Amino acid sequence: MTARSSLLRHVAMTVGALVVGTLVVVAPSVEQRVAKASSVGLDDTFSTFNGSNYFHLSAGDNDIFDVTGNITMSAWIRPTSLCATSECVIVSKETNYIFGIVNGTFQYALMNSGGTTWGWRPTNVIPVLNQWQHVSFTVARSASRLTMYFNGRQVFQVVDGTNVPTSSFNSTGGFSIAARGGGQWSRFSGSIDEVRVYNTTRESEAQAQADMNTWGPANATGLVLYYDFNEGSGSTLNNRVTGASTATHLTAVSGPAWNRVIRT
């Protein structure tokens, strides 16, 4: 197997200082890297969504998606809308967890264990339009703590038992990328790549940067879902985690576009 090469993405970031529960900004026009699978001769690819298409789990509910304890979600995104009057979801497991852009800022929702408390919670972190950026949310349940990283830097943290319940709800709701509710609403506009979901915390900048800059590995500790979008065509998005069941692969709805990242 040949070495995995990396690809440059230009990402924009803004400047400031961390205050718990508020926005941190960092220097603009910083180059970051995300890697691809070169070992099988693939160009790295990603998917673009127009607000009407998405990927979802068509095989029915699967317990692997119900992360009721600690959770980390990370992804490369390139939004084309700030969703100023709407919800634009990146990743969701309905009535369990959702991460997206709502009313112009990154927001999240985490259901409590009783299945009764469910609502968007703001981070005040503003996405950058038409630029690739890496986002990561990690939840330490026992501490009721959620931390967000933007391009590998911590930009938000909250400790709150209501907004971050100590355990979540094992729901039968649908899992989707670029939509929620199994795809029925809150669809994303823009591009998405390298989606990871862990059932562990990755509560450091070094770990956020590792996810940002690395293709794989697909056997990382706690990694339960990994969609690298390197299919490049077709209607199936494969879960690349080592030993993953085909029941965790996702199906395209309304034809998300496949796009190449330029080969280095």
PDB file of C-alpha atoms in Angstrom:
ATOM      1  CA  MET A   1       0.000   0.000   0.000  1.00  0.00           C
ATOM      2  CA  THR A   2       1.402   3.373  -0.892  1.00  0.00           C
ATOM      3  CA  ALA A   3       1.586   6.256   1.568  1.00  0.00           C
ATOM      4  CA  ARG A   4      -1.529   8.355   1.876  1.00  0.00           C
ATOM      5  CA  SER A   5      -1.103  11.772   0.355  1.00  0.00           C
ATOM      6  CA  SER A   6      -2.666  14.935   1.719  1.00  0.00           C
ATOM      7  CA  LEU A   7      -4.753  17.616   0.051  1.00  0.00           C
ATOM      8  CA  LEU A   8      -4.727  21.311   0.799  1.00  0.00           C
ATOM      9  CA  ARG A   9      -7.968  23.036   1.654  1.00  0.00           C
ATOM     10  CA  HIS A  10      -8.074  26.787   2.112  1.00  0.00           C
ATOM     11  CA  VAL A  11     -10.155  27.578   5.169  1.00  0.00           C
ATOM     12  CA  ALA A  12     -11.073  30.941   6.637  1.00  0.00           C
ATOM     13  CA  MET A  13     -11.162  31.618  10.353  1.00  0.00           C
ATOM     14  CA  THR A  14     -11.804  34.705  12.481  1.00  0.00           C
ATOM     15  CA  VAL A  15      -9.877  36.174  15.608  1.00  0.00           C
ATOM     16  CA  GLY A  16     -10.589  36.407  19.391  1.00  0.00           C
ATOM     17  CA  ALA A  17     -10.197  34.726  22.766  1.00  0.00           C
ATOM     18  CA  LEU A  18     -11.975  31.810  24.393  1.00  0.00           C
ATOM     19  CA  VAL A  19     -14.700  32.573  26.889  1.00  0.00           C
ATOM     20  CA  VAL A  20     -16.836  29.681  28.038  1.00  0.00           C
ATOM     21  CA  GLY A  21     -20.019  29.680  25.978  1.00  0.00           C
ATOM     22  CA  THR A  22     -18.862  32.324  23.476  1.00  0.00           C
ATOM     23  CA  LEU A  23     -17.147  32.625  20.117  1.00  0.00           C
ATOM     24  CA  VAL A  24     -13.414  32.338  19.608  1.00  0.00           C
ATOM     25  CA  VAL A  25     -11.969  33.656  16.369  1.00  0.00           C
ATOM     26  CA  VAL A  26      -8.677  32.794  14.722  1.00  0.00           C
ATOM     27  CA  ALA A  27      -6.484  34.178  11.963  1.00  0.00           C
ATOM     28  CA  PRO A  28      -7.997  34.187   8.439  1.00  0.00           C
ATOM     29  CA  SER A  29      -6.754  32.385   5.331  1.00  0.00           C
ATOM     30  CA  VAL A  30      -4.888  29.595   7.103  1.00  0.00           C
ATOM     31  CA  GLU A  31      -4.078  26.549   4.986  1.00  0.00           C
ATOM     32  CA  GLN A  32      -5.057  23.219   6.483  1.00  0.00           C
ATOM     33  CA  ARG A  33      -4.754  19.701   5.133  1.00  0.00           C
ATOM     34  CA  VAL A  34      -7.124  16.800   4.789  1.00  0.00           C
ATOM     35  CA  ALA A  35      -5.901  13.479   3.460  1.00  0.00           C
ATOM     36  CA  LYS A  36      -7.257  11.035   0.919  1.00  0.00           C
ATOM     37  CA  ALA A  37      -6.988   7.372   0.034  1.00  0.00           C
ATOM     38  CA  SER A  38      -4.246   7.202  -2.561  1.00  0.00           C
ATOM     39  CA  SER A  39      -3.499   3.533  -2.014  1.00  0.00           C
ATOM     40  CA  VAL A  40      -6.178   2.453  -4.469  1.00  0.00           C
ATOM     41  CA  GLY A  41      -5.654   5.265  -6.950  1.00  0.00           C
ATOM     42  CA  LEU A  42      -8.643   7.332  -5.911  1.00  0.00           C
ATOM     43  CA  ASP A  43      -8.979  11.050  -6.219  1.00  0.00           C
ATOM     44  CA  ASP A  44     -10.445  12.390  -2.995  1.00  0.00           C
ATOM     45  CA  THR A  45     -14.101  13.259  -3.516  1.00  0.00           C
ATOM     46  CA  PHE A  46     -16.841  14.970  -1.529  1.00  0.00           C
ATOM     47  CA  SER A  47     -20.572  15.564  -1.933  1.00  0.00           C
ATOM     48  CA  THR A  48     -22.421  18.795  -2.605  1.00  0.00           C
ATOM     49  CA  PHE A  49     -26.006  19.356  -1.500  1.00  0.00           C
ATOM     50  CA  ASN A  50     -28.499  21.873  -2.903  1.00  0.00           C
ATOM     51  CA  GLY A  51     -30.995  21.961  -0.050  1.00  0.00           C
ATOM     52  CA  SER A  52     -33.133  19.143  -1.409  1.00  0.00           C
ATOM     53  CA  ASN A  53     -30.804  16.117  -1.357  1.00  0.00           C
ATOM     54  CA  TYR A  54     -29.080  14.171   1.408  1.00  0.00           C
ATOM     55  CA  PHE A  55     -27.861  10.752   2.586  1.00  0.00           C
ATOM     56  CA  HIS A  56     -29.847   8.705   5.061  1.00  0.00           C
ATOM     57  CA  LEU A  57     -30.048   5.270   6.651  1.00  0.00           C
ATOM     58  CA  SER A  58     -32.473   3.258   4.562  1.00  0.00           C
ATOM     59  CA  ALA A  59     -31.888  -0.067   6.340  1.00  0.00           C
ATOM     60  CA  GLY A  60     -33.939   0.916   9.390  1.00  0.00           C
ATOM     61  CA  ASP A  61     -32.767   1.811  12.884  1.00  0.00           C
ATOM     62  CA  ASN A  62     -29.431   0.376  13.997  1.00  0.00           C
ATOM     63  CA  ASP A  63     -28.075   0.587  17.541  1.00  0.00           C
ATOM     64  CA  ILE A  64     -24.648   1.688  16.309  1.00  0.00           C
ATOM     65  CA  PHE A  65     -26.162   5.118  15.548  1.00  0.00           C
ATOM     66  CA  ASP A  66     -27.653   5.550  19.019  1.00  0.00           C
ATOM     67  CA  VAL A  67     -24.737   7.055  20.897  1.00  0.00           C
ATOM     68  CA  THR A  68     -26.306   7.651  24.290  1.00  0.00           C
ATOM     69  CA  GLY A  69     -23.090   8.249  26.228  1.00  0.00           C
ATOM     70  CA  ASN A  70     -20.030  10.280  25.247  1.00  0.00           C
ATOM     71  CA  ILE A  71     -20.032  11.364  21.614  1.00  0.00           C
ATOM     72  CA  THR A  72     -17.771  13.200  19.168  1.00  0.00           C
ATOM     73  CA  MET A  73     -18.845  14.304  15.696  1.00  0.00           C
ATOM     74  CA  SER A  74     -16.473  15.911  13.210  1.00  0.00           C
ATOM     75  CA  ALA A  75     -16.719  16.901   9.548  1.00  0.00           C
ATOM     76  CA  TRP A  76     -15.293  19.074   6.809  1.00  0.00           C
ATOM     77  CA  ILE A  77     -17.998  21.415   5.497  1.00  0.00           C
ATOM     78  CA  ARG A  78     -18.281  24.206   2.931  1.00  0.00           C
ATOM     79  CA  PRO A  79     -21.629  25.937   3.572  1.00  0.00           C
ATOM     80  CA  THR A  80     -23.246  28.104   0.915  1.00  0.00           C
ATOM     81  CA  SER A  81     -25.930  29.421   3.269  1.00  0.00           C
ATOM     82  CA  LEU A  82     -25.887  30.813   6.812  1.00  0.00           C
ATOM     83  CA  CYS A  83     -29.427  29.452   7.268  1.00  0.00           C
ATOM     84  CA  ALA A  84     -30.423  32.790   8.795  1.00  0.00           C
ATOM     85  CA  THR A  85     -34.090  31.820   9.112  1.00  0.00           C
ATOM     86  CA  SER A  86     -33.813  28.044   8.957  1.00  0.00           C
ATOM     87  CA  GLU A  87     -31.983  24.892  10.063  1.00  0.00           C
ATOM     88  CA  CYS A  88     -29.231  23.372   7.907  1.00  0.00           C
ATOM     89  CA  VAL A  89     -28.193  20.073   9.467  1.00  0.00           C
ATOM     90  CA  ILE A  90     -24.749  18.496   9.059  1.00  0.00           C
ATOM     91  CA  VAL A  91     -25.353  15.217  10.932  1.00  0.00           C
ATOM     92  CA  SER A  92     -28.410  14.013  12.829  1.00  0.00           C
ATOM     93  CA  LYS A  93     -29.896  11.046  14.646  1.00  0.00           C
ATOM     94  CA  GLU A  94     -33.419  12.285  15.253  1.00  0.00           C
ATOM     95  CA  THR A  95     -34.381  12.552  18.953  1.00  0.00           C
ATOM     96  CA  ASN A  96     -30.808  11.653  19.921  1.00  0.00           C
ATOM     97  CA  TYR A  97     -28.263  14.205  18.613  1.00  0.00           C
ATOM     98  CA  ILE A  98     -28.085  16.889  15.899  1.00  0.00           C
ATOM     99  CA  PHE A  99     -25.279  19.204  14.782  1.00  0.00           C
ATOM    100  CA  GLY A 100     -25.856  21.957  12.230  1.00  0.00           C
ATOM    101  CA  ILE A 101     -26.183  25.625  11.327  1.00  0.00           C
ATOM    102  CA  VAL A 102     -29.271  27.400  12.641  1.00  0.00           C
ATOM    103  CA  ASN A 103     -30.151  31.088  12.367  1.00  0.00           C
ATOM    104  CA  GLY A 104     -26.634  31.965  11.262  1.00  0.00           C
ATOM    105  CA  THR A 105     -24.570  30.090  13.880  1.00  0.00           C
ATOM    106  CA  PHE A 106     -23.401  26.565  14.647  1.00  0.00           C
ATOM    107  CA  GLN A 107     -25.851  24.876  17.012  1.00  0.00           C
ATOM    108  CA  TYR A 108     -26.474  21.444  18.531  1.00  0.00           C
ATOM    109  CA  ALA A 109     -29.294  19.466  20.132  1.00  0.00           C
ATOM    110  CA  LEU A 110     -28.928  16.566  22.584  1.00  0.00           C
ATOM    111  CA  MET A 111     -31.970  14.652  23.797  1.00  0.00           C
ATOM    112  CA  ASN A 112     -32.163  13.753  27.491  1.00  0.00           C
ATOM    113  CA  SER A 113     -32.493  10.129  28.600  1.00  0.00           C
ATOM    114  CA  GLY A 114     -36.229  10.437  29.127  1.00  0.00           C
ATOM    115  CA  GLY A 115     -36.844  11.623  25.582  1.00  0.00           C
ATOM    116  CA  THR A 116     -38.529  14.821  26.806  1.00  0.00           C
ATOM    117  CA  THR A 117     -36.017  17.701  26.496  1.00  0.00           C
ATOM    118  CA  TRP A 118     -35.005  18.490  22.937  1.00  0.00           C
ATOM    119  CA  GLY A 119     -34.070  21.810  21.385  1.00  0.00           C
ATOM    120  CA  TRP A 120     -31.370  23.708  19.533  1.00  0.00           C
ATOM    121  CA  ARG A 121     -28.615  25.220  21.674  1.00  0.00           C
ATOM    122  CA  PRO A 122     -26.440  28.044  20.270  1.00  0.00           C
ATOM    123  CA  THR A 123     -22.652  28.249  20.261  1.00  0.00           C
ATOM    124  CA  ASN A 124     -22.482  31.795  18.807  1.00  0.00           C
ATOM    125  CA  VAL A 125     -19.784  30.527  16.421  1.00  0.00           C
ATOM    126  CA  ILE A 126     -20.444  31.837  12.911  1.00  0.00           C
ATOM    127  CA  PRO A 127     -19.690  29.663   9.854  1.00  0.00           C
ATOM    128  CA  VAL A 128     -17.611  31.021   6.984  1.00  0.00           C
ATOM    129  CA  LEU A 129     -19.539  30.984   3.719  1.00  0.00           C
ATOM    130  CA  ASN A 130     -18.091  29.319   0.618  1.00  0.00           C
ATOM    131  CA  GLN A 131     -14.916  28.184   2.402  1.00  0.00           C
ATOM    132  CA  TRP A 132     -13.866  24.752   3.612  1.00  0.00           C
ATOM    133  CA  GLN A 133     -13.774  24.559   7.401  1.00  0.00           C
ATOM    134  CA  HIS A 134     -13.465  21.697   9.869  1.00  0.00           C
ATOM    135  CA  VAL A 135     -15.880  21.442  12.783  1.00  0.00           C
ATOM    136  CA  SER A 136     -15.845  19.062  15.736  1.00  0.00           C
ATOM    137  CA  PHE A 137     -18.272  18.723  18.664  1.00  0.00           C
ATOM    138  CA  THR A 138     -17.406  16.495  21.633  1.00  0.00           C
ATOM    139  CA  VAL A 139     -19.610  15.686  24.629  1.00  0.00           C
ATOM    140  CA  ALA A 140     -18.354  14.504  28.035  1.00  0.00           C
ATOM    141  CA  ARG A 141     -21.615  13.202  29.525  1.00  0.00           C
ATOM    142  CA  SER A 142     -20.615  12.772  33.177  1.00  0.00           C
ATOM    143  CA  ALA A 143     -19.473  16.397  33.275  1.00  0.00           C
ATOM    144  CA  SER A 144     -22.418  17.729  31.200  1.00  0.00           C
ATOM    145  CA  ARG A 145     -19.768  19.400  29.044  1.00  0.00           C
ATOM    146  CA  LEU A 146     -19.808  20.096  25.303  1.00  0.00           C
ATOM    147  CA  THR A 147     -16.769  21.505  23.523  1.00  0.00           C
ATOM    148  CA  MET A 148     -16.596  22.735  19.926  1.00  0.00           C
ATOM    149  CA  TYR A 149     -13.463  23.000  17.781  1.00  0.00           C
ATOM    150  CA  PHE A 150     -13.234  25.053  14.600  1.00  0.00           C
ATOM    151  CA  ASN A 151     -10.299  24.289  12.304  1.00  0.00           C
ATOM    152  CA  GLY A 152      -8.645  22.433  15.160  1.00  0.00           C
ATOM    153  CA  ARG A 153      -8.961  25.208  17.746  1.00  0.00           C
ATOM    154  CA  GLN A 154     -11.307  25.265  20.712  1.00  0.00           C
ATOM    155  CA  VAL A 155     -13.865  28.003  20.158  1.00  0.00           C
ATOM    156  CA  PHE A 156     -16.724  27.113  22.501  1.00  0.00           C
ATOM    157  CA  GLN A 157     -17.424  25.195  25.673  1.00  0.00           C
ATOM    158  CA  VAL A 158     -20.485  24.895  27.884  1.00  0.00           C
ATOM    159  CA  VAL A 159     -21.125  22.987  31.106  1.00  0.00           C
ATOM    160  CA  ASP A 160     -24.858  22.682  31.674  1.00  0.00           C
ATOM    161  CA  GLY A 161     -26.940  19.703  32.749  1.00  0.00           C
ATOM    162  CA  THR A 162     -29.970  20.843  30.745  1.00  0.00           C
ATOM    163  CA  ASN A 163     -28.208  21.688  27.499  1.00  0.00           C
ATOM    164  CA  VAL A 164     -25.821  18.734  27.853  1.00  0.00           C
ATOM    165  CA  PRO A 165     -27.691  15.914  29.660  1.00  0.00           C
ATOM    166  CA  THR A 166     -25.624  13.189  31.317  1.00  0.00           C
ATOM    167  CA  SER A 167     -27.151  10.502  29.105  1.00  0.00           C
ATOM    168  CA  SER A 168     -29.175  10.500  25.921  1.00  0.00           C
ATOM    169  CA  PHE A 169     -32.234   8.752  24.524  1.00  0.00           C
ATOM    170  CA  ASN A 170     -32.054   5.503  22.569  1.00  0.00           C
ATOM    171  CA  SER A 171     -34.294   6.665  19.762  1.00  0.00           C
ATOM    172  CA  THR A 172     -35.742   5.032  16.679  1.00  0.00           C
ATOM    173  CA  GLY A 173     -35.372   8.267  14.716  1.00  0.00           C
ATOM    174  CA  GLY A 174     -33.604   8.308  11.378  1.00  0.00           C
ATOM    175  CA  PHE A 175     -29.903   9.003  10.828  1.00  0.00           C
ATOM    176  CA  SER A 176     -28.989  11.466   8.080  1.00  0.00           C
ATOM    177  CA  ILE A 177     -26.141  13.516   6.693  1.00  0.00           C
ATOM    178  CA  ALA A 178     -27.218  16.923   5.329  1.00  0.00           C
ATOM    179  CA  ALA A 179     -30.754  16.615   6.748  1.00  0.00           C
ATOM    180  CA  ARG A 180     -32.708  15.579   9.833  1.00  0.00           C
ATOM    181  CA  GLY A 181     -35.763  13.467  10.606  1.00  0.00           C
ATOM    182  CA  GLY A 182     -34.606  10.764   8.234  1.00  0.00           C
ATOM    183  CA  GLY A 183     -34.228  13.441   5.552  1.00  0.00           C
ATOM    184  CA  GLN A 184     -37.630  15.065   5.618  1.00  0.00           C
ATOM    185  CA  TRP A 185     -36.481  18.556   6.566  1.00  0.00           C
ATOM    186  CA  SER A 186     -33.655  20.952   7.578  1.00  0.00           C
ATOM    187  CA  ARG A 187     -31.482  20.091   4.606  1.00  0.00           C
ATOM    188  CA  PHE A 188     -27.947  21.407   4.165  1.00  0.00           C
ATOM    189  CA  SER A 189     -26.765  23.678   1.350  1.00  0.00           C
ATOM    190  CA  GLY A 190     -23.098  23.293   0.452  1.00  0.00           C
ATOM    191  CA  SER A 191     -20.470  20.543   0.576  1.00  0.00           C
ATOM    192  CA  ILE A 192     -19.608  17.912   3.199  1.00  0.00           C
ATOM    193  CA  ASP A 193     -16.665  15.515   3.520  1.00  0.00           C
ATOM    194  CA  GLU A 194     -14.966  13.238   6.084  1.00  0.00           C
ATOM    195  CA  VAL A 195     -17.813  12.730   8.590  1.00  0.00           C
ATOM    196  CA  ARG A 196     -16.801  10.880  11.763  1.00  0.00           C
ATOM    197  CA  VAL A 197     -18.871   9.857  14.790  1.00  0.00           C
ATOM    198  CA  TYR A 198     -17.171   8.408  17.899  1.00  0.00           C
ATOM    199  CA  ASN A 199     -18.772   6.976  21.032  1.00  0.00           C
ATOM    200  CA  THR A 200     -15.951   8.553  23.049  1.00  0.00           C
ATOM    201  CA  THR A 201     -14.811  12.086  23.829  1.00  0.00           C
ATOM    202  CA  ARG A 202     -11.999  13.627  21.787  1.00  0.00           C
ATOM    203  CA  GLU A 203     -11.575  16.574  24.059  1.00  0.00           C
ATOM    204  CA  SER A 204      -8.322  18.153  22.928  1.00  0.00           C
ATOM    205  CA  GLU A 205      -7.143  20.364  20.093  1.00  0.00           C
ATOM    206  CA  ALA A 206      -4.616  17.688  19.116  1.00  0.00           C
ATOM    207  CA  GLN A 207      -7.397  15.165  18.565  1.00  0.00           C
ATOM    208  CA  ALA A 208      -9.514  17.662  16.630  1.00  0.00           C
ATOM    209  CA  GLN A 209      -6.503  18.427  14.439  1.00  0.00           C
ATOM    210  CA  ALA A 210      -5.843  14.718  13.911  1.00  0.00           C
ATOM    211  CA  ASP A 211      -9.380  14.261  12.568  1.00  0.00           C
ATOM    212  CA  MET A 212      -9.010  17.390  10.475  1.00  0.00           C
ATOM    213  CA  ASN A 213      -5.717  16.417   8.862  1.00  0.00           C
ATOM    214  CA  THR A 214      -5.967  12.654   8.439  1.00  0.00           C
ATOM    215  CA  TRP A 215      -7.704  10.263   6.082  1.00  0.00           C
ATOM    216  CA  GLY A 216      -8.674   7.361   8.366  1.00  0.00           C
ATOM    217  CA  PRO A 217      -7.633   5.323  10.175  1.00  0.00           C
ATOM    218  CA  ALA A 218     -10.876   3.391  10.156  1.00  0.00           C
ATOM    219  CA  ASN A 219     -10.069   1.429  13.325  1.00  0.00           C
ATOM    220  CA  ALA A 220      -9.539   4.362  15.709  1.00  0.00           C
ATOM    221  CA  THR A 221     -10.679   3.865  19.306  1.00  0.00           C
ATOM    222  CA  GLY A 222     -14.389   4.603  19.657  1.00  0.00           C
ATOM    223  CA  LEU A 223     -14.942   5.334  15.955  1.00  0.00           C
ATOM    224  CA  VAL A 224     -18.345   3.903  15.016  1.00  0.00           C
ATOM    225  CA  LEU A 225     -19.201   5.829  11.834  1.00  0.00           C
ATOM    226  CA  TYR A 226     -16.762   7.103   9.204  1.00  0.00           C
ATOM    227  CA  TYR A 227     -17.939   8.393   5.830  1.00  0.00           C
ATOM    228  CA  ASP A 228     -15.065   9.648   3.656  1.00  0.00           C
ATOM    229  CA  PHE A 229     -17.207  10.268   0.522  1.00  0.00           C
ATOM    230  CA  ASN A 230     -14.564   8.645  -1.681  1.00  0.00           C
ATOM    231  CA  GLU A 231     -17.127   6.596  -3.598  1.00  0.00           C
ATOM    232  CA  GLY A 232     -17.177   9.374  -6.191  1.00  0.00           C
ATOM    233  CA  SER A 233     -20.357   8.101  -7.858  1.00  0.00           C
ATOM    234  CA  GLY A 234     -23.465   6.053  -7.244  1.00  0.00           C
ATOM    235  CA  SER A 235     -26.091   6.207  -4.515  1.00  0.00           C
ATOM    236  CA  THR A 236     -24.314   4.470  -1.592  1.00  0.00           C
ATOM    237  CA  LEU A 237     -22.174   6.134   1.077  1.00  0.00           C
ATOM    238  CA  ASN A 238     -20.148   3.451   2.858  1.00  0.00           C
ATOM    239  CA  ASN A 239     -19.281   3.352   6.530  1.00  0.00           C
ATOM    240  CA  ARG A 240     -15.495   2.833   6.354  1.00  0.00           C
ATOM    241  CA  VAL A 241     -15.017   1.735   9.974  1.00  0.00           C
ATOM    242  CA  THR A 242     -13.126  -1.565  10.031  1.00  0.00           C
ATOM    243  CA  GLY A 243     -15.631  -4.411  10.173  1.00  0.00           C
ATOM    244  CA  ALA A 244     -18.659  -2.130   9.772  1.00  0.00           C
ATOM    245  CA  SER A 245     -21.938  -3.769   8.831  1.00  0.00           C
ATOM    246  CA  THR A 246     -23.463  -2.963   5.449  1.00  0.00           C
ATOM    247  CA  ALA A 247     -26.536  -2.001   7.487  1.00  0.00           C
ATOM    248  CA  THR A 248     -24.639   1.175   8.471  1.00  0.00           C
ATOM    249  CA  HIS A 249     -24.106   2.302   4.883  1.00  0.00           C
ATOM    250  CA  LEU A 250     -26.207   5.294   3.787  1.00  0.00           C
ATOM    251  CA  THR A 251     -28.336   5.829   0.695  1.00  0.00           C
ATOM    252  CA  ALA A 252     -28.461   9.003  -1.431  1.00  0.00           C
ATOM    253  CA  VAL A 253     -31.801  10.743  -1.913  1.00  0.00           C
ATOM    254  CA  SER A 254     -32.409  13.120  -4.835  1.00  0.00           C
ATOM    255  CA  GLY A 255     -28.863  12.749  -6.096  1.00  0.00           C
ATOM    256  CA  PRO A 256     -26.236  14.672  -4.081  1.00  0.00           C
ATOM    257  CA  ALA A 257     -23.456  15.672  -6.491  1.00  0.00           C
ATOM    258  CA  TRP A 258     -20.030  14.001  -6.318  1.00  0.00           C
ATOM    259  CA  ASN A 259     -17.032  16.313  -6.736  1.00  0.00           C
ATOM    260  CA  ARG A 260     -13.258  15.833  -6.958  1.00  0.00           C
ATOM    261  CA  VAL A 261     -10.777  17.484  -4.651  1.00  0.00           C
ATOM    262  CA  ILE A 262      -7.784  18.448  -6.808  1.00  0.00           C
ATOM    263  CA  ARG A 263      -5.059  15.780  -6.760  1.00  0.00           C
ATOM    264  CA  THR A 264      -1.703  16.865  -5.311  1.00  0.00           C
TER     265      THR A 264
END
